[in-house]
mmCIF file of C-alpha atoms in Angstrom:
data_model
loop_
_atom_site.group_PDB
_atom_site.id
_atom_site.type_symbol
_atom_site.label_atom_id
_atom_site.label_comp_id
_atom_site.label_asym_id
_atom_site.label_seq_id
_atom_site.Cartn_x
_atom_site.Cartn_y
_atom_site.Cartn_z
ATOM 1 C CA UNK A 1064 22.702 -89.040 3.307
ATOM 2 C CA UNK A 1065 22.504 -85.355 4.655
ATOM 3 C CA UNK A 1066 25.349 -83.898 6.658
ATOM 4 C CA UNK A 1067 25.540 -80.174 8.303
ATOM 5 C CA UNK A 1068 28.946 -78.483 8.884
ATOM 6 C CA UNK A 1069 28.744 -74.792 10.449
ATOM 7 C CA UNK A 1070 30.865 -72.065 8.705
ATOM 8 C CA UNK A 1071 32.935 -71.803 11.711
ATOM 9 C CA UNK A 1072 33.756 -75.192 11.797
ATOM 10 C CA UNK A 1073 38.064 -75.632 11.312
ATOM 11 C CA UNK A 1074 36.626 -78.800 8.446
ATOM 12 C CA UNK A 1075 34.688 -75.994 6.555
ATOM 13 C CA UNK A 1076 37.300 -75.963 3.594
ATOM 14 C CA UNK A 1077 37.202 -73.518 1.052
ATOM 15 C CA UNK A 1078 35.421 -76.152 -1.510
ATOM 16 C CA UNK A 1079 32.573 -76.226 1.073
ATOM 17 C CA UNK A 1080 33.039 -72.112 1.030
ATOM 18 C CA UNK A 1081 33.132 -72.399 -3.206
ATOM 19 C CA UNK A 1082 29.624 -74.875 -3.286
ATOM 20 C CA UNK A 1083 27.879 -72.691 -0.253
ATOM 21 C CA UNK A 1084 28.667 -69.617 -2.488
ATOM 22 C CA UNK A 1085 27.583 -71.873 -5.833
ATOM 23 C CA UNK A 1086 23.855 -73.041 -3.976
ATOM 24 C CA UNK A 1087 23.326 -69.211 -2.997
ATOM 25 C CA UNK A 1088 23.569 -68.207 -6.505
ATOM 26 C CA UNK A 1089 21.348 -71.519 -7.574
ATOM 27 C CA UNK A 1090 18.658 -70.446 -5.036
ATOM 28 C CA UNK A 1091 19.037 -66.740 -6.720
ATOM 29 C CA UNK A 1092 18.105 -67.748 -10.384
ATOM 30 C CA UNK A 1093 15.484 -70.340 -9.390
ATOM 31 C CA UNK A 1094 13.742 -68.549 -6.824
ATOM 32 C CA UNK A 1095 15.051 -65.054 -6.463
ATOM 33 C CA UNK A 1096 16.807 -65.738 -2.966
ATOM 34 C CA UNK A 1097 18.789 -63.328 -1.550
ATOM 35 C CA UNK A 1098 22.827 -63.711 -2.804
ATOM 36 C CA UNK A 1099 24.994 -60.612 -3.021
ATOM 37 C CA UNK A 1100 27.134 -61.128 -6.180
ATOM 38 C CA UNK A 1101 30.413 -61.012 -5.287
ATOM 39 C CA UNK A 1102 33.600 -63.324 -5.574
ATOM 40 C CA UNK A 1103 33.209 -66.442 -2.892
ATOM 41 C CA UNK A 1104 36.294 -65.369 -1.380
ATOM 42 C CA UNK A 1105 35.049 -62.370 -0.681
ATOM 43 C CA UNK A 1106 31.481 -63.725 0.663
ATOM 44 C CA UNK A 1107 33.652 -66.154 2.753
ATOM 45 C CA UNK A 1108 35.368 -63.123 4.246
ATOM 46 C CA UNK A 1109 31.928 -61.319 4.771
ATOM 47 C CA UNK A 1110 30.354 -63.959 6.278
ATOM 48 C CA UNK A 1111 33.327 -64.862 8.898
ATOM 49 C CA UNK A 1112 33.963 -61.368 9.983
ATOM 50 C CA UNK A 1113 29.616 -60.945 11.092
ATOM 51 C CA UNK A 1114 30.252 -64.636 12.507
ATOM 52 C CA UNK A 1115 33.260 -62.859 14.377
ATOM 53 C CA UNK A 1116 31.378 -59.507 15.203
ATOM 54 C CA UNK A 1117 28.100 -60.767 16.801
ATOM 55 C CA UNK A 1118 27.742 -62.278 20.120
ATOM 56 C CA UNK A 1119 25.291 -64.584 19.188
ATOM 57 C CA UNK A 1120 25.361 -65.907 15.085
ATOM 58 C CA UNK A 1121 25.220 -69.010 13.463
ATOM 59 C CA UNK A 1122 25.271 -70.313 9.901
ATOM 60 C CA UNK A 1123 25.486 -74.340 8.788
ATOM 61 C CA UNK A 1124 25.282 -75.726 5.442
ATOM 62 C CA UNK A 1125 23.500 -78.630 4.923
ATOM 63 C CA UNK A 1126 24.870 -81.334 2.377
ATOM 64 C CA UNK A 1127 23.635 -84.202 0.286
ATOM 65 C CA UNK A 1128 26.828 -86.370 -0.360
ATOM 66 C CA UNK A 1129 28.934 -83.788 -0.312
ATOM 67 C CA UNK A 1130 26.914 -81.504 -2.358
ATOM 68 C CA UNK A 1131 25.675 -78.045 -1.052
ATOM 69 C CA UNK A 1132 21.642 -78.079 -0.677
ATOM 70 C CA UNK A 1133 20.751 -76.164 2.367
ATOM 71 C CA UNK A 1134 21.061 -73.934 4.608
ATOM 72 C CA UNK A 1135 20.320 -72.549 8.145
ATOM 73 C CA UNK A 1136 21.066 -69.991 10.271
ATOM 74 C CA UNK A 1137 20.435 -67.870 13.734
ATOM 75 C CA UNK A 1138 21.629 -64.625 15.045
ATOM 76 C CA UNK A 1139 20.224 -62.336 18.079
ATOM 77 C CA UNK A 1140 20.246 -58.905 18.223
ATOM 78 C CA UNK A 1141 20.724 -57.348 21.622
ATOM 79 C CA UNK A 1142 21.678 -60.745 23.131
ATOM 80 C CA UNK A 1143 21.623 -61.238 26.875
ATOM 81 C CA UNK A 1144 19.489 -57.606 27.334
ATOM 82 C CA UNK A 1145 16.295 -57.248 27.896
ATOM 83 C CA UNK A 1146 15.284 -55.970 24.354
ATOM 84 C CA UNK A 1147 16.781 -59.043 22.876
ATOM 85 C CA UNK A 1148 15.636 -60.462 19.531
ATOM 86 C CA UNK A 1149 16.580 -63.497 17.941
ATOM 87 C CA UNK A 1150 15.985 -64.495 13.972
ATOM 88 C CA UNK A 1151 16.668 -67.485 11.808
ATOM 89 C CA UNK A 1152 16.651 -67.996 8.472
ATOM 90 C CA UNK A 1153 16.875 -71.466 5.917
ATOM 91 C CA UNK A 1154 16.511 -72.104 2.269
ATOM 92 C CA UNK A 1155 16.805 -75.020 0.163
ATOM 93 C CA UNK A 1156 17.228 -76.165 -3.553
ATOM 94 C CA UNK A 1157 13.960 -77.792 -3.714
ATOM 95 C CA UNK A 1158 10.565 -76.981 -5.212
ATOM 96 C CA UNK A 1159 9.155 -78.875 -2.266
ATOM 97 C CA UNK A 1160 11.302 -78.751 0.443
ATOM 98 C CA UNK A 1161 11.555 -82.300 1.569
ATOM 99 C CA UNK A 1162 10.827 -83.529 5.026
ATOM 100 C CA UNK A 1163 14.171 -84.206 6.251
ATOM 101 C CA UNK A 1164 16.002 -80.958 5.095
ATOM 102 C CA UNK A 1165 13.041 -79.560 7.141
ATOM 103 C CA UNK A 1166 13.699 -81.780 10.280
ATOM 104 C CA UNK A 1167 17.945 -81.635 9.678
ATOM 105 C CA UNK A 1168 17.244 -77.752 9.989
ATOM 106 C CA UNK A 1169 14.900 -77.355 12.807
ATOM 107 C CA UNK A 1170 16.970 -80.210 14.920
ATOM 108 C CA UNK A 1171 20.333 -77.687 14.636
ATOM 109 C CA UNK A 1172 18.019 -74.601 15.277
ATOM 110 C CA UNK A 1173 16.752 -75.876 18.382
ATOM 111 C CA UNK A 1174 20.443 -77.169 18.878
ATOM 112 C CA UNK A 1175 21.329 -73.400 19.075
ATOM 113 C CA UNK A 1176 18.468 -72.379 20.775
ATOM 114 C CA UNK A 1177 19.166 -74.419 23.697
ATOM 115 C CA UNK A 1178 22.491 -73.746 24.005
ATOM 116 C CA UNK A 1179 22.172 -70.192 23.994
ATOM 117 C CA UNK A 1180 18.793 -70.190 26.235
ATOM 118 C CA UNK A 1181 16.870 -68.885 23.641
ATOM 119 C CA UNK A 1182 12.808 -69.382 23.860
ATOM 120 C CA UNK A 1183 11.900 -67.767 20.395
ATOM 121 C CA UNK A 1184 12.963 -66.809 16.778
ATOM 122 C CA UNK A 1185 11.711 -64.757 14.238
ATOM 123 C CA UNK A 1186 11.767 -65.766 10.686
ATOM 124 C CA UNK A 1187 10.697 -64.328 7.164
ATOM 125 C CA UNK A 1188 9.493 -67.334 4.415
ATOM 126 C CA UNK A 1189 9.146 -66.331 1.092
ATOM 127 C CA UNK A 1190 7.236 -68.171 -0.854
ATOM 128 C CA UNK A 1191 4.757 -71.049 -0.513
ATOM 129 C CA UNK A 1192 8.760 -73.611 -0.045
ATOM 130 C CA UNK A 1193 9.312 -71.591 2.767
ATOM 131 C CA UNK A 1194 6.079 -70.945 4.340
ATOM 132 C CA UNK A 1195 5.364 -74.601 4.302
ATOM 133 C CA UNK A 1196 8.239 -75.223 6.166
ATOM 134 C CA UNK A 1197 7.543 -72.284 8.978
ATOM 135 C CA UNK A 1198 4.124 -74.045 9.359
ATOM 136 C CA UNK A 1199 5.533 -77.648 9.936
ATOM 137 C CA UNK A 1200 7.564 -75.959 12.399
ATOM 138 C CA UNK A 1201 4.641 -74.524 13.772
ATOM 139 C CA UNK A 1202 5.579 -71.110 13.922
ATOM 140 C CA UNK A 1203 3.150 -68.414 14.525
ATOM 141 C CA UNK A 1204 2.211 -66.326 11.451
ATOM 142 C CA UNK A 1205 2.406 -62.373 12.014
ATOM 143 C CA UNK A 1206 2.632 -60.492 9.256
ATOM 144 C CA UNK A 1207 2.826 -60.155 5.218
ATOM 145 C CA UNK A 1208 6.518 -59.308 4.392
ATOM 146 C CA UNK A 1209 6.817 -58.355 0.409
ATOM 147 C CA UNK A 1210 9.681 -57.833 -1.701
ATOM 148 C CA UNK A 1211 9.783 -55.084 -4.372
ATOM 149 C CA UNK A 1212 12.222 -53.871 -6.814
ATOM 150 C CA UNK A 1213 12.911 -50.395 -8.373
ATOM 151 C CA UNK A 1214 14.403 -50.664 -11.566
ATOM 152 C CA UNK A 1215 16.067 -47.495 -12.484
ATOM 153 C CA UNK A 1216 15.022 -47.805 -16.264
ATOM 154 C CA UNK A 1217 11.453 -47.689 -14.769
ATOM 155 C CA UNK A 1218 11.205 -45.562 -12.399
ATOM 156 C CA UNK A 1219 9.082 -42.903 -12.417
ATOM 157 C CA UNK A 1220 11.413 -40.150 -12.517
ATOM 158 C CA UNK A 1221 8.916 -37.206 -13.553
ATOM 159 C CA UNK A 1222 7.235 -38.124 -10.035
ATOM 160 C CA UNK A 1223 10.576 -38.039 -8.201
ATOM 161 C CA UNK A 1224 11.763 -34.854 -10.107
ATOM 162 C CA UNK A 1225 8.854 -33.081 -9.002
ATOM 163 C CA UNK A 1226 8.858 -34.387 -5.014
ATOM 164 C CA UNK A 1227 12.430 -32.780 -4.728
ATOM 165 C CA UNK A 1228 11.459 -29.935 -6.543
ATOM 166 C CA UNK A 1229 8.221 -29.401 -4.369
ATOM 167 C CA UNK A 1230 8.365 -30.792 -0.449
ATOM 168 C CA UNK A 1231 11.356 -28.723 0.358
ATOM 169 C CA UNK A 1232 10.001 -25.516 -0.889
ATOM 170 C CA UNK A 1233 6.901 -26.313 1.550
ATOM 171 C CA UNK A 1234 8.983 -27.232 4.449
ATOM 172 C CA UNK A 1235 11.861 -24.501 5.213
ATOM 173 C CA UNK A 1236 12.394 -25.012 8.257
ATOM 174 C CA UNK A 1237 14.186 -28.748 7.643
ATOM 175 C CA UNK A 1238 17.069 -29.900 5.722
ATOM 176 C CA UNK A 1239 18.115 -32.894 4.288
ATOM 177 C CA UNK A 1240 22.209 -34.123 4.206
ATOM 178 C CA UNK A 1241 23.495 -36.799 2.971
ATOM 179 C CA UNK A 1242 25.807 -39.167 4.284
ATOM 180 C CA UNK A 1243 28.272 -42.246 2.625
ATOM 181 C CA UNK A 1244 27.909 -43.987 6.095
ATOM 182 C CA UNK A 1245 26.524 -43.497 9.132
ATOM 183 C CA UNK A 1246 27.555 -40.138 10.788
ATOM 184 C CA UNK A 1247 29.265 -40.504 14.227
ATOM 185 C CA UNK A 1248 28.199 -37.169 15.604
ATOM 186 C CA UNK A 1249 24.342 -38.120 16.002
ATOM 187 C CA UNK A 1250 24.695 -41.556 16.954
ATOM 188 C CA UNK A 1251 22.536 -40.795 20.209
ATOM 189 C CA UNK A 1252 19.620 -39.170 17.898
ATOM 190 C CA UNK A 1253 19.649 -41.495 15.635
ATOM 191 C CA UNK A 1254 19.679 -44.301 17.860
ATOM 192 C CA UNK A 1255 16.529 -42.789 19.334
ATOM 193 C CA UNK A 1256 15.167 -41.861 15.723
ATOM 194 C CA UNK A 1257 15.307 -45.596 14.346
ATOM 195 C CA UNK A 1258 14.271 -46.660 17.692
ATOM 196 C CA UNK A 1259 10.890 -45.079 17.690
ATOM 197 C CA UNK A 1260 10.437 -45.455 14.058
ATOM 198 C CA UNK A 1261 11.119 -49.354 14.057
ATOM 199 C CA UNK A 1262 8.448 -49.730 17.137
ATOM 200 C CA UNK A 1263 6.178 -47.593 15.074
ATOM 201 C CA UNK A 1264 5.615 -50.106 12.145
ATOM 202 C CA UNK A 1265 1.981 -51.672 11.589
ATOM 203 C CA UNK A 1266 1.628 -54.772 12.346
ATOM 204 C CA UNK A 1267 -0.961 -57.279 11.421
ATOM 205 C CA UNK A 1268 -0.052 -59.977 14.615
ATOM 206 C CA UNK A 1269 1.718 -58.887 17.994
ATOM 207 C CA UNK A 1270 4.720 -61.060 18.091
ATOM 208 C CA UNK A 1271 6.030 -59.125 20.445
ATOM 209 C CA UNK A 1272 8.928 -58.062 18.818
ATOM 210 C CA UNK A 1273 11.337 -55.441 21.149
ATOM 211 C CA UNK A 1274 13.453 -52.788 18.918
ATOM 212 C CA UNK A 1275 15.776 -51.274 20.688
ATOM 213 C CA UNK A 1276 18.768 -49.540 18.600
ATOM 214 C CA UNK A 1277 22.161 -49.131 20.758
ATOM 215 C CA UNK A 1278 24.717 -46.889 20.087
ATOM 216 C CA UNK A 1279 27.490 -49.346 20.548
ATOM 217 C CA UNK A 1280 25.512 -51.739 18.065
ATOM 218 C CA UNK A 1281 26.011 -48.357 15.861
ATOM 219 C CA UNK A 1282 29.637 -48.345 16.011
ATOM 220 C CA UNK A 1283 29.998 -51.859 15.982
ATOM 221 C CA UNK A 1284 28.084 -51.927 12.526
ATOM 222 C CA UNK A 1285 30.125 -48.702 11.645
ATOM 223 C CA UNK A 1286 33.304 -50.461 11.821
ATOM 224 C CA UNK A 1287 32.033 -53.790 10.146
ATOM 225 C CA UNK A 1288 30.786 -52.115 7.217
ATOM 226 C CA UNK A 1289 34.050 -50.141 6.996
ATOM 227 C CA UNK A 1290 35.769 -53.399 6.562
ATOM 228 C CA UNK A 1291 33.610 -55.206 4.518
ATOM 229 C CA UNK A 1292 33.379 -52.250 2.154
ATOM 230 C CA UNK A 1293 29.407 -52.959 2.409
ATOM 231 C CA UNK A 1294 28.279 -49.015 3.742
ATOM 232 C CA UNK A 1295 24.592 -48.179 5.058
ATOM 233 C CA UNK A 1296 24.147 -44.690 3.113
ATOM 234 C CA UNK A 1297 22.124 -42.375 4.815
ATOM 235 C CA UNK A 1298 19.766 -39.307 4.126
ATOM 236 C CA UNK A 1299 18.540 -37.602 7.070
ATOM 237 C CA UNK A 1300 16.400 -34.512 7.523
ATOM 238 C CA UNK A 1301 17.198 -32.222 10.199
ATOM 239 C CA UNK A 1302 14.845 -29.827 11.842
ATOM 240 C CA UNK A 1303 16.064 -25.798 13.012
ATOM 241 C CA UNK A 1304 17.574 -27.253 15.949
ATOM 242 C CA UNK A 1305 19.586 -29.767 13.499
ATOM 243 C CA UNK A 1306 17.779 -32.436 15.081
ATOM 244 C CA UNK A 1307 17.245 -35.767 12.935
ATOM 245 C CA UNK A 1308 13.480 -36.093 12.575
ATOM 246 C CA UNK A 1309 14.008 -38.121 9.678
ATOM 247 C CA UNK A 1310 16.269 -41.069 7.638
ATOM 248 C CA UNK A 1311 16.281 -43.098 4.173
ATOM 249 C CA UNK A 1312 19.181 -45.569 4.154
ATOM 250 C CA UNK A 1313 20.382 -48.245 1.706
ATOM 251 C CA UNK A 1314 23.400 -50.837 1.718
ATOM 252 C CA UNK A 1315 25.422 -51.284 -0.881
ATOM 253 C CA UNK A 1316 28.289 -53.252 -1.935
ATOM 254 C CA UNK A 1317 31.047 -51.322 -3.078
ATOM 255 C CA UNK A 1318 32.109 -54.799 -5.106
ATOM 256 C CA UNK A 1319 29.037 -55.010 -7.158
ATOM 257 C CA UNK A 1320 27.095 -51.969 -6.747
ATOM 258 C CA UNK A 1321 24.741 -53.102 -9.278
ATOM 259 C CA UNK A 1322 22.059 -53.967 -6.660
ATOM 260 C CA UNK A 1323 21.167 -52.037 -3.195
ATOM 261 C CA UNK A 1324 18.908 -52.846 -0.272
ATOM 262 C CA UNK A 1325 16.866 -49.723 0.662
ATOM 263 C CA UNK A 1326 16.172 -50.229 4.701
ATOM 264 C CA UNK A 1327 14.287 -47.750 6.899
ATOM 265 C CA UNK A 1328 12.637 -44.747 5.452
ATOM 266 C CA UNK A 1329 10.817 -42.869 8.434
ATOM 267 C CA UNK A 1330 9.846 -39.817 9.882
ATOM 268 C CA UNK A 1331 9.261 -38.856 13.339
ATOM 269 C CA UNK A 1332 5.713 -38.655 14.609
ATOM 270 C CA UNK A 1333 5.159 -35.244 15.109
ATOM 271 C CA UNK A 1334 6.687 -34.387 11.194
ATOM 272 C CA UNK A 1335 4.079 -36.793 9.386
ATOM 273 C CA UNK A 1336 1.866 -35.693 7.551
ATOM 274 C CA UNK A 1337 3.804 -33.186 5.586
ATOM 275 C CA UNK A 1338 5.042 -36.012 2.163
ATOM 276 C CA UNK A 1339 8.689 -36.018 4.070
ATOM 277 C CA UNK A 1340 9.178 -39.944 3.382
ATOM 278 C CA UNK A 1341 8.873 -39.048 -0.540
ATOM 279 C CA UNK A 1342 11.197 -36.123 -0.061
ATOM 280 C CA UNK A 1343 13.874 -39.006 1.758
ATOM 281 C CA UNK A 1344 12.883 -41.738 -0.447
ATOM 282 C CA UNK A 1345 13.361 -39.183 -4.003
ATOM 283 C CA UNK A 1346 16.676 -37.529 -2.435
ATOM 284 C CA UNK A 1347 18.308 -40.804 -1.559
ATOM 285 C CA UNK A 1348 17.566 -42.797 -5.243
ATOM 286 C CA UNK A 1349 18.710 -39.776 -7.363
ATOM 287 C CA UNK A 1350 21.998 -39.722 -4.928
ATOM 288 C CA UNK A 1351 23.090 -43.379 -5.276
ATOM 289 C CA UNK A 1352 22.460 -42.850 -9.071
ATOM 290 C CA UNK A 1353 25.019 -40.197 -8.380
ATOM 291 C CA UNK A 1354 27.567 -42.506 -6.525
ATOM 292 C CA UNK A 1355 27.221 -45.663 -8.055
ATOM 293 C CA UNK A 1356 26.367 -44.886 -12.325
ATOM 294 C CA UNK A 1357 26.449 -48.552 -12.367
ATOM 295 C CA UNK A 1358 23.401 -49.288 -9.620
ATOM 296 C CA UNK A 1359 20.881 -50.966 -11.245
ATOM 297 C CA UNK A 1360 17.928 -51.565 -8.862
ATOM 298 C CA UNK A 1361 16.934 -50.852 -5.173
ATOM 299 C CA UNK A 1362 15.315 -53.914 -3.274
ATOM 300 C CA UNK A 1363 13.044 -52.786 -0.564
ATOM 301 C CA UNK A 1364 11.443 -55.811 1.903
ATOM 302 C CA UNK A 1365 8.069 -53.945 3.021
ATOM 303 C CA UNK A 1366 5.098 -55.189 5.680
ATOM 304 C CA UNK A 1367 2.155 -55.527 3.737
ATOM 305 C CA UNK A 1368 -0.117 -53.733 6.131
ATOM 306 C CA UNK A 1369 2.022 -50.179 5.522
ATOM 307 C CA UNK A 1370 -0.459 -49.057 3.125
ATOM 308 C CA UNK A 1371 0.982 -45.816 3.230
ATOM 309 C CA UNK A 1372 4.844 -46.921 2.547
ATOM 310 C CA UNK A 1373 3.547 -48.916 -0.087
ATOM 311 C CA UNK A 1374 1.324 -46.538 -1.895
ATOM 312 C CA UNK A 1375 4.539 -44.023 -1.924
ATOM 313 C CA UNK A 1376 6.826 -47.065 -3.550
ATOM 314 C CA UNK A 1377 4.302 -47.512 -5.757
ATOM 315 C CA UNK A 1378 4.019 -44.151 -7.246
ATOM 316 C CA UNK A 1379 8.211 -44.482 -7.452
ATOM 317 C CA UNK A 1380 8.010 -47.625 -9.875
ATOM 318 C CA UNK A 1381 8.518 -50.273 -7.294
ATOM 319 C CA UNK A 1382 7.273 -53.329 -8.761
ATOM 320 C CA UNK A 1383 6.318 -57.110 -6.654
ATOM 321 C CA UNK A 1384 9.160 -59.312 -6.786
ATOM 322 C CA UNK A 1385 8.535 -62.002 -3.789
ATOM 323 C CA UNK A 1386 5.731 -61.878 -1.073
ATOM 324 C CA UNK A 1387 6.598 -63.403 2.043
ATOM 325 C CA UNK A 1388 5.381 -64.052 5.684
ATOM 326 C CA UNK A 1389 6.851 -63.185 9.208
ATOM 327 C CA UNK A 1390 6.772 -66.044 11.421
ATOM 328 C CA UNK A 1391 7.989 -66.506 15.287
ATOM 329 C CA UNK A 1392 8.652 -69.815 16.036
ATOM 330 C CA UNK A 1393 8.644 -71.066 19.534
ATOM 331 C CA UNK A 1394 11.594 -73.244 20.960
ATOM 332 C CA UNK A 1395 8.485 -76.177 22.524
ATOM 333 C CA UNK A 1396 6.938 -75.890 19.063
ATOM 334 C CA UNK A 1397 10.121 -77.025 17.552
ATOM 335 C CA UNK A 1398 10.379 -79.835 19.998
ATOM 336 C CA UNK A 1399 7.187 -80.848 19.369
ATOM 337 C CA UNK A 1400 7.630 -81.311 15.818
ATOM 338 C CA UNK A 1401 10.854 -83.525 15.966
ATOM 339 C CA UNK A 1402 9.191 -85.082 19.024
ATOM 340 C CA UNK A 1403 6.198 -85.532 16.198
#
């Protein structure tokens, strides 16, 4: 018999915290899921303070007599504006996700979407487990999301060594700074920066997706990742007016800095052209190899229609770990396939 308790709940003990934490890990060997490898006390902590920071999050697990084997979730960025945008996320320790974690998960999606007067979600299904289930949903497909990795004993260092030692001689009139998190004294620029640059990507299917970066969001993340000791690093190139016309960033966790995330790497508009992203890209891997001697890969999650991002990772070492799909799934569409 299935069950779902949400991570909020006062039941959710901290065996159901210890098994959640266990089936992340599970879901990491089998099929290279997502799980940050830290203590479950301390992913218990992460996990309550985001819960506690965002207007609008969720996260149930999803049990088979008593026993840990799913998972759901839903969180809007930008809730109540106009640029809102919602996304879910679900995983499960199957080979062939069965038909009623599937239908357990969708029923407490659409749960939360009502509530919460939400019409659409975006997801990201890696895999042909997770696909299949954004299709049953009948969610919309948009683009191909891939995974790659950048192991540092692979990585083509020669090409790095010789972007850092030949971009900035070519391009004077910028500079590049680096920064442990991110800096409070350009928060406007910046916020206008990622912005533009996150509305810029290619995309295969118009899902209509509406980035909009706030400043408060900033400081709200600012404070968060203080807290959680998980910090956003952050190159940025500056122009002569020490303008940012440029940014690399990567999370790591300060418990187990073994693994980071590598995020946005863009440049504005009117500086392309000129091999910048390599210069951000080259400056910000050698500089967490600084920080962290014990990092041993960066994981970048990449649209597969940004030839030109992945041509550059590709000449760093990146290598294919997961490919994926971006879905949005529609609250009716939902209905209609518990309805089905």
């Amino acid at each position: 018999m299935l069950s779902l308790l949400d991570i909020t709940s006062p039941y959710f003990s901290d065996n159901h915290w210890h098994d959640y934490h266990g089936l992340l890990r599970q879901l990491k060997e089998r099929y290279k899921s997502f799980c940050r490898d830290v203590p479950w006390q301390e992913f218990k902590n992460t996990m309550l303070s985001e819960a506690a920071k965002e207007a609008c999050y969720y996260r149930a697990v999803i049990f088979e007599q008593d026993v840990a084997v799913g998972w759901v979730s839903l969180r809007a960025f930008n809730f109540g504006r106009p640029e809102q945008m919602v996304f879910s996320d679900c995983d499960a320790l199957y080979n062939n996700i069965p038909e009623s974690i599937r239908k357990i998960a969708a029923r407490q999606l659409t749960e939360w979407m009502v509530f919460r007067d939400l019409r659409e979600t975006f997801m990201v299904a890696f895999g042909r487990r997770l696909t299949a289930v954004a299709d049953a949903w009948g969610g919309q497909r948009l683009n191909g999301l891939n995974e790659f990795v950048l192991y540092r004993n692979r990585a083509n260092n020669e090409v790095l060594h010789e972007w850092l030692d030949t971009i900035p001689r070519r391009n004077e009139n910028l500079h590049l700074e680096f920064f442990p998190e991110t800096p409070e004294n350009c928060l406007e620029e910046l916020a206008v920066l990622l912005t533009d640059l996150l509305c810029d990507m290619p995309e295969e299917g118009d899902g209509g997706m509406n980035y909009k970066v706030s400043v408060e969001d900033m400081k709200k993340q600012i404070i968060w990742r203080r807290e959680n000791k998980v910090p956003s690093h952050k190159v940025i190139l500056f122009n002569e007016r020490n303008e940012p016309v440029g940014v690399s960033m990567a999370e790591i966790s300060l418990a187990n800095p073994s693994s980071a995330s590598q995020a946005m790497t863009g440049v504005r508009q009117d500086y392309r052209s000129r091999r910048l992203a390599r210069w951000l890209k080259a400056a910000l891997y050698f500089k967490l190899g600084e920080e962290f001697p014990t990092n041993e890969k960066i994981i970048t999650v990449m649209r597969a229609v940004n030839e030109p991002m992945q041509k550059i990772n590709a000449q760093m070492g990146y290598v294919l770990e997961r490919e994926g799909t971006e879905f949005k799934v529609e609250l009716k569409k939902l209905k209609t396939y518990l309805n089905g």
